[in-house]
Amino acid sequence: MPKLKIDGLEIEVERGTKVIEAAARLGIIIPRFCFHPGLGPVGACRVCAVKFEEGPVKGVQMSCMTDAQDGMVVSTTDEEAADFRKHVIEWLMMNHPHDCPVCDEGGHCLLQDLTVAGGHGIRRYLGKKRTYNDQYLGVFVQHEMNRCIQCWRCRRFYQEFAGYRDLGALQIAHHTYFGRATDGQLESPFSGNIIDICPTGVYTDKPSRFTGRRWDFERGPSLCIHCSLGCHIITSARYREMTRLEARFSESVNGYFICDRGRYGFYYTNHPERPRRARIRTEEVSLDQAIQTAAQKIIQINQKNGPKAIACLGSARSCVENQAMLIRFCRVQGWNEPTYFETPTMAKKVKRAVARLDEQLAVSMREIEKADFILAVGADPVNEAPMLALAMRQAFRNEATIVVIDPRPVFLPFEFEHLPVAPDDLEPCLTALIKGAVHRSAAEKMGEEALRFYDTAPAEYPDAPIKNRMVKITQKLRQSRYPVIICGTSIVRETTPDVAADSALLLRAARGRAGLFYLMSEANTFGAALLSSEEGSVMDVVESIEKGSVKGLMLVESDPFRSFPDYERLKQAVDKLDLFLVMDYLPSFAARLAHLFFPTQTLFEMETSFVNQEGRVQFATSAYRGGIPISQISAGGHPLRVFRRDIPGGESQPAWQILAKLANIISLPGREMFSLSKNELWSWIAKEYPIFANVPIADELPDDVRVHLAQGREKLFPSGGQIRSGGLSRENSTLELVMGDWTFGTEELSTYSKYLQQVEKEPCLFMSPKDASMLGLKDRERITLPLDKGRLEMELRIVDTMAPGVIVMPKHRQLAWQKIEKWPVKVAMGQIRK
Amino acid sequence: MGTIKNLAEGITALLKGLATTLKILSRKPVTEQYPEYRRPLPARSRAVIVLTRDPDGEERCVACYLCSAVCPVSCISMQSAEREDGRRYPRWFRINFARCIYCGLCEEACPTLAIQLTPNFETSGRDILKLVYEKEDLLVNHGGKNNEYNFYKRAGVAMVGDKGTQINEDKPVDLKSNLP
Amino acid sequence: MLLEWILGFVFLIVKLTIVLIILLTVAAYLVWVERKLLGRIQARYGPNRAGEFGLLQPLADLVKLITKEDTVPQEANKGIFLLAPGVVGLMALLIFAVVPFGSGVTLWGRSIPLVITDLNVGLLFILALSSISVYGIALGGWASNSKYSLLGGIRGAAQMISYEVPMGLSLVPVVMLARSFSLVEITNAQSARPFIFVQPVSFILFLIAALAEIKRIPFDLPEAENELGAGYHTEYSGMRFGLFFLGEYITMIILGSLIAVFFLGGWHGPLLPPIIWFLLKVGIIVFTLIWFRATFPRIRYDQLMNTGWKVLIPIALLNIVVTGALVLGTS
């Protein structure tokens, strides 16, 4: 461990640490443009020069290119080095345009800061400035190439870190240009990060163009809830409008970056149609009045039909507080427990996954980067949880082998082995791999159940082409030191999460170290699974309504019309209800139908907590106080010249507070009264769910708190080592319909974003060439797909990277796919027509 | 002895004072009779703020938020927006003169010479809301203290002309050429 | 006899009315005069907006004062708070009852003395009333229940007590020379030679002590603006403040009259009618007061006390002894 002295302060760092990082650890921030802790050094900008006074290196050197070594004495304030840096900035400014007033980076521009810090105020160079023509880079990124100082950060991120090729460096030397070969939308779903990392204003945020300066924004740490990973973000709000999101550094979750879905998905908060007033049918009333009316209706139904006549649906996009309060509400009223999942299968899958994670097995994305073998089962990272793909790419850059077992045409921004097998064959394929790579003795050590698991696993996968490819993969797995299994929960069968966990346990026994990483469907699916005790589902609730045993339905930030497979049936059920109460912040279809509607607050307006898919409890602060954006009230003109005390449209409240108020009115005397204090709610959660007892309710935002049900459990194989025998003998007359996610267009909240809507691809049906040739269909033909309750028309795409016997379709916003009676869907082959 | 001297000095001082005031009594007052006589103010005296225009008649203000940032009493607010041709402009621009202290920092901060203080100081009225000026109240049809300056001629962004056509600029780099 | 009495009463009422109106008008215009003079001494114009030369300014002020809200502090002692300005105004008016402003005229065969009432103890009456008027200040300051007012009131009381003694003592030689307490008698005793030439020390002592009594600059410690807000009348507004204000300016006129009567020979003078002489003398004194205000800074509280007790009283006593000896010696 080299020990060195920087500005008189001593520090010991790991071998390989650069001097610039060592200094940062001491709190000395050496100027930098090209160096980025996420991207590493390149030595392009020359502005991090420091003076090495003693030790193996002497003189003025680049601190980002020099490894810290023993005996180094470094001065950052040395006159020679400071003078060097000053001149570097002057050189960089030679061609920089003087357009700070019309540049969106102004105010948080690194070049601006360092120009001021370097004292360069007057231009001495009288020659002409180099100029570049700009490119159209799509909806998210604004290009202004004149401002470039050639630090290479964008290219290094875009190509090396993220693995996309369409943006890079063109030309040479003085003419180096960063851009695309031709104008066009950037292909990478991580393109927004080049805005964050560009030290000047070459790439600026297009949707929030000219909306404000950094100093005008209300900024705060928050969370991204557009997938289950829970990336850390910084919010910027101004004039009651969320304007911009940026990545917030998180050691274990997202690192320095976030994906475009997270960055541009927040526009549901400002949605012009977002309901902001409470409603009784179509009449807008005050929130208190609506609560009173709701209380009366609920009391009536409870008296007439008993406490079980009202059902509640929560959602996995709600925060822990909302979910917990809904459960508490139902328990105190003696109602049925609320439901958080669409189908019983989904509930079981998630609950099993949640039950299997423990502190040793669960890995964060940072640990995935360190893995040398990644096995993804039923997961499509770029589409389901984009940042996971980025983490996997870092593992790939560290020479890891990456294998994806999935029926869908999975794309990842790096080379990987794709084993396209049907959903039924995921488990056999996975276990066959594990069996090939793990010796039986490892299973023996772990006990009877492990052995049963090992023995039930198929020795080899029957399908020949895939079997052949598996040989090499098995070999790699056998040599791996740190394998990680990534398991999706959306398209897989009920038992797959358990099988993945069992496999990970076996791998751990054999390799000494292994990780398990589940992907879940929504931001707080993990929390919902932890909190809800029953495995009820929306399907059950709909059945009860049809039977007439349920007369009232309360939706808390949930829109079953989006996710329930049979739209017509749900609509008819809702029409039968005596009371249909909706609390939400989205202009959802359910909100429109509601008899009673309550506006709730989004994540950005309240203090909340979410549990991400690895069981990490994360906290978000409120970014602003809510209300209708000034730009919407004044229709673009100046703010109204009226004085008022309240915030226009600021009636929304956190759903859990509305629930608490409602409960306090309908509660019979003697029953528990709910407080509106978040601490009180959390102490209830900690009491009812001991797993949450260690979660600190603090003002600071801890991000290293994980809750795991499996912690300290003696029985490692709760499933008893059972493996469902695969459905390898498939009849050839039907195709299974698999509905997956797309990066843009399928996730509920982000579909309300007008910018993501512009980059959404049109939904299409994927089919393997084998099936297509049997049906005589050609690529890009329009076809009709018959479903239980109607047909769908869309384009057909034939891809050879997917499993035969399966057709894949996104749960796309533009697709009215909710015509399905029951999962899984089998489509008779002959019925797919042009 | 000292006491008497002190007393004498004291009395003299008092009398001197009385003499001084009496002398001034006969002098003509220096006060200017304001509404009847309006003193011509220097062009750089600081009162009501205006938004000036470029030589080509466009709004100079690019809504960069520097004036609102520097304003010590936060009396300037605006919303920047993009015109169809990409030009940055204030969608609304509001100065609350009831709060303004006429310090002139906004004018110093303005990079485009848009915001300028004028000698016109007669704004008092009975309705405080009349002191809240919107953009249409602030915009004038001239360049104020400098009629020649055009920010976009120097900024280096393509607005009043294409890239490379403005003051002190080279032709844009040809990406297809191999010449150095 | 009854008719005679009724006629006398009517004449008295008419005289009282005329004197009151003139006094109030003069007091009101004194404000204008003071502001105008102060303005000119500071090379300004002074009030010149209401009417020609600002002559309607007093009227404008009156309208303003009457229409202003009359506020009473929440914690004030309401009765006393409301009473205090009245005391000040009333006492100031009452003092004028014994001031002779002319030798007397004959109308329809009746001799009318140009004095409201010629008390034979007029001088003592003046001293007594001036002592009472301090109650207005002390009570007003205390009843306001404000720290500034209280300090102002206390300062006022202390200053009055301290300077009443030298003021009284400085008038003893005048009484000794005139051999009477009646102001008419005192005036008449100066028909040949005003006392200012006989008693210059007394004159100076009285001027200083009386300035302190009426709280004029440089002795305006009870209402020292820069330390106490406005002293005892900090909490007053509207016409109640106006009464304090009125009292102050009437007192200025009275002081002018008293100095004219005690030292400048009252209405006596050659050529001009007596009333003009009297007004002239009052005018000169009032101008001097304003002039002082424009010239001198306020003295410190310790200086005030030192001057009163250690300088003025000994000199006054010495002056009495010397005058007494001379009077005894010459008679």
PDB file of N, CA, C and O in Angstrom, chain A residues 428-451:
ATOM      1  N   PRO A 428     -34.967 -26.262 -16.896  1.00  0.00           N
ATOM      2  CA  PRO A 428     -34.090 -27.363 -17.312  1.00  0.00           C
ATOM      3  C   PRO A 428     -32.774 -26.865 -17.859  1.00  0.00           C
ATOM      4  O   PRO A 428     -31.718 -27.433 -17.545  1.00  0.00           O
ATOM      5  N   CYS A 429     -32.827 -25.828 -18.625  1.00  0.00           N
ATOM      6  CA  CYS A 429     -31.606 -25.310 -19.232  1.00  0.00           C
ATOM      7  C   CYS A 429     -30.650 -24.812 -18.153  1.00  0.00           C
ATOM      8  O   CYS A 429     -29.454 -25.125 -18.171  1.00  0.00           O
ATOM      9  N   LEU A 430     -31.206 -24.067 -17.192  1.00  0.00           N
ATOM     10  CA  LEU A 430     -30.381 -23.531 -16.108  1.00  0.00           C
ATOM     11  C   LEU A 430     -29.787 -24.665 -15.282  1.00  0.00           C
ATOM     12  O   LEU A 430     -28.586 -24.708 -15.025  1.00  0.00           O
ATOM     13  N   THR A 431     -30.650 -25.595 -14.867  1.00  0.00           N
ATOM     14  CA  THR A 431     -30.150 -26.643 -13.978  1.00  0.00           C
ATOM     15  C   THR A 431     -29.171 -27.559 -14.698  1.00  0.00           C
ATOM     16  O   THR A 431     -28.213 -28.033 -14.084  1.00  0.00           O
ATOM     17  N   ALA A 432     -29.383 -27.757 -15.998  1.00  0.00           N
ATOM     18  CA  ALA A 432     -28.438 -28.581 -16.743  1.00  0.00           C
ATOM     19  C   ALA A 432     -27.060 -27.932 -16.732  1.00  0.00           C
ATOM     20  O   ALA A 432     -26.043 -28.603 -16.553  1.00  0.00           O
ATOM     21  N   LEU A 433     -27.048 -26.612 -16.893  1.00  0.00           N
ATOM     22  CA  LEU A 433     -25.782 -25.872 -16.857  1.00  0.00           C
ATOM     23  C   LEU A 433     -25.101 -26.041 -15.503  1.00  0.00           C
ATOM     24  O   LEU A 433     -23.901 -26.312 -15.415  1.00  0.00           O
ATOM     25  N   ILE A 434     -25.907 -25.861 -14.460  1.00  0.00           N
ATOM     26  CA  ILE A 434     -25.348 -25.920 -13.111  1.00  0.00           C
ATOM     27  C   ILE A 434     -24.796 -27.319 -12.843  1.00  0.00           C
ATOM     28  O   ILE A 434     -23.702 -27.492 -12.308  1.00  0.00           O
ATOM     29  N   LYS A 435     -25.597 -28.287 -13.244  1.00  0.00           N
ATOM     30  CA  LYS A 435     -25.190 -29.670 -12.988  1.00  0.00           C
ATOM     31  C   LYS A 435     -23.868 -29.982 -13.694  1.00  0.00           C
ATOM     32  O   LYS A 435     -22.994 -30.642 -13.142  1.00  0.00           O
ATOM     33  N   GLY A 436     -23.749 -29.428 -14.892  1.00  0.00           N
ATOM     34  CA  GLY A 436     -22.520 -29.675 -15.629  1.00  0.00           C
ATOM     35  C   GLY A 436     -21.314 -29.029 -14.976  1.00  0.00           C
ATOM     36  O   GLY A 436     -20.198 -29.505 -15.115  1.00  0.00           O
ATOM     37  N   ALA A 437     -21.547 -27.925 -14.285  1.00  0.00           N
ATOM     38  CA  ALA A 437     -20.413 -27.160 -13.773  1.00  0.00           C
ATOM     39  C   ALA A 437     -20.094 -27.485 -12.322  1.00  0.00           C
ATOM     40  O   ALA A 437     -19.038 -27.128 -11.830  1.00  0.00           O
ATOM     41  N   VAL A 438     -21.024 -28.108 -11.620  1.00  0.00           N
ATOM     42  CA  VAL A 438     -20.813 -28.352 -10.195  1.00  0.00           C
ATOM     43  C   VAL A 438     -20.646 -29.850  -9.975  1.00  0.00           C
ATOM     44  O   VAL A 438     -21.409 -30.659 -10.504  1.00  0.00           O
ATOM     45  N   HIS A 439     -19.680 -30.184  -9.190  1.00  0.00           N
ATOM     46  CA  HIS A 439     -19.473 -31.595  -8.889  1.00  0.00           C
ATOM     47  C   HIS A 439     -20.462 -32.031  -7.833  1.00  0.00           C
ATOM     48  O   HIS A 439     -20.881 -31.239  -6.985  1.00  0.00           O
ATOM     49  N   ARG A 440     -20.829 -33.317  -7.889  1.00  0.00           N
ATOM     50  CA  ARG A 440     -21.850 -33.814  -6.975  1.00  0.00           C
ATOM     51  C   ARG A 440     -21.420 -33.655  -5.520  1.00  0.00           C
ATOM     52  O   ARG A 440     -22.250 -33.475  -4.620  1.00  0.00           O
ATOM     53  N   SER A 441     -20.112 -33.678  -5.278  1.00  0.00           N
ATOM     54  CA  SER A 441     -19.634 -33.604  -3.897  1.00  0.00           C
ATOM     55  C   SER A 441     -20.036 -32.289  -3.244  1.00  0.00           C
ATOM     56  O   SER A 441     -20.297 -32.223  -2.043  1.00  0.00           O
ATOM     57  N   ALA A 442     -20.099 -31.231  -4.053  1.00  0.00           N
ATOM     58  CA  ALA A 442     -20.499 -29.944  -3.503  1.00  0.00           C
ATOM     59  C   ALA A 442     -21.927 -30.026  -2.988  1.00  0.00           C
ATOM     60  O   ALA A 442     -22.253 -29.492  -1.929  1.00  0.00           O
ATOM     61  N   ALA A 443     -22.791 -30.695  -3.749  1.00  0.00           N
ATOM     62  CA  ALA A 443     -24.175 -30.840  -3.328  1.00  0.00           C
ATOM     63  C   ALA A 443     -24.274 -31.725  -2.098  1.00  0.00           C
ATOM     64  O   ALA A 443     -25.062 -31.474  -1.193  1.00  0.00           O
ATOM     65  N   GLU A 444     -23.435 -32.732  -2.065  1.00  0.00           N
ATOM     66  CA  GLU A 444     -23.455 -33.643  -0.915  1.00  0.00           C
ATOM     67  C   GLU A 444     -23.174 -32.897   0.375  1.00  0.00           C
ATOM     68  O   GLU A 444     -23.816 -33.108   1.399  1.00  0.00           O
ATOM     69  N   LYS A 445     -22.220 -31.982   0.296  1.00  0.00           N
ATOM     70  CA  LYS A 445     -21.840 -31.219   1.483  1.00  0.00           C
ATOM     71  C   LYS A 445     -23.028 -30.423   2.041  1.00  0.00           C
ATOM     72  O   LYS A 445     -23.117 -30.169   3.226  1.00  0.00           O
ATOM     73  N   MET A 446     -23.915 -30.023   1.123  1.00  0.00           N
ATOM     74  CA  MET A 446     -24.974 -29.121   1.539  1.00  0.00           C
ATOM     75  C   MET A 446     -26.205 -29.840   2.066  1.00  0.00           C
ATOM     76  O   MET A 446     -27.144 -29.207   2.511  1.00  0.00           O
ATOM     77  N   GLY A 447     -26.212 -31.129   1.996  1.00  0.00           N
ATOM     78  CA  GLY A 447     -27.314 -31.847   2.599  1.00  0.00           C
ATOM     79  C   GLY A 447     -28.235 -32.497   1.588  1.00  0.00           C
ATOM     80  O   GLY A 447     -28.056 -32.384   0.378  1.00  0.00           O
ATOM     81  N   GLU A 448     -29.227 -33.143   2.136  1.00  0.00           N
ATOM     82  CA  GLU A 448     -30.115 -34.001   1.383  1.00  0.00           C
ATOM     83  C   GLU A 448     -30.876 -33.261   0.287  1.00  0.00           C
ATOM     84  O   GLU A 448     -30.985 -33.713  -0.848  1.00  0.00           O
ATOM     85  N   GLU A 449     -31.381 -32.052   0.657  1.00  0.00           N
ATOM     86  CA  GLU A 449     -32.195 -31.319  -0.310  1.00  0.00           C
ATOM     87  C   GLU A 449     -31.378 -30.857  -1.500  1.00  0.00           C
ATOM     88  O   GLU A 449     -31.835 -30.892  -2.645  1.00  0.00           O
ATOM     89  N   ALA A 450     -30.174 -30.410  -1.215  1.00  0.00           N
ATOM     90  CA  ALA A 450     -29.287 -29.990  -2.294  1.00  0.00           C
ATOM     91  C   ALA A 450     -29.009 -31.165  -3.219  1.00  0.00           C
ATOM     92  O   ALA A 450     -28.989 -31.023  -4.446  1.00  0.00           O
ATOM     93  N   LEU A 451     -28.824 -32.293  -2.617  1.00  0.00           N
ATOM     94  CA  LEU A 451     -28.535 -33.489  -3.390  1.00  0.00           C
ATOM     95  C   LEU A 451     -29.735 -33.872  -4.262  1.00  0.00           C
ATOM     96  O   LEU A 451     -29.592 -34.220  -5.437  1.00  0.00           O
TER      97      LEU A 451
END
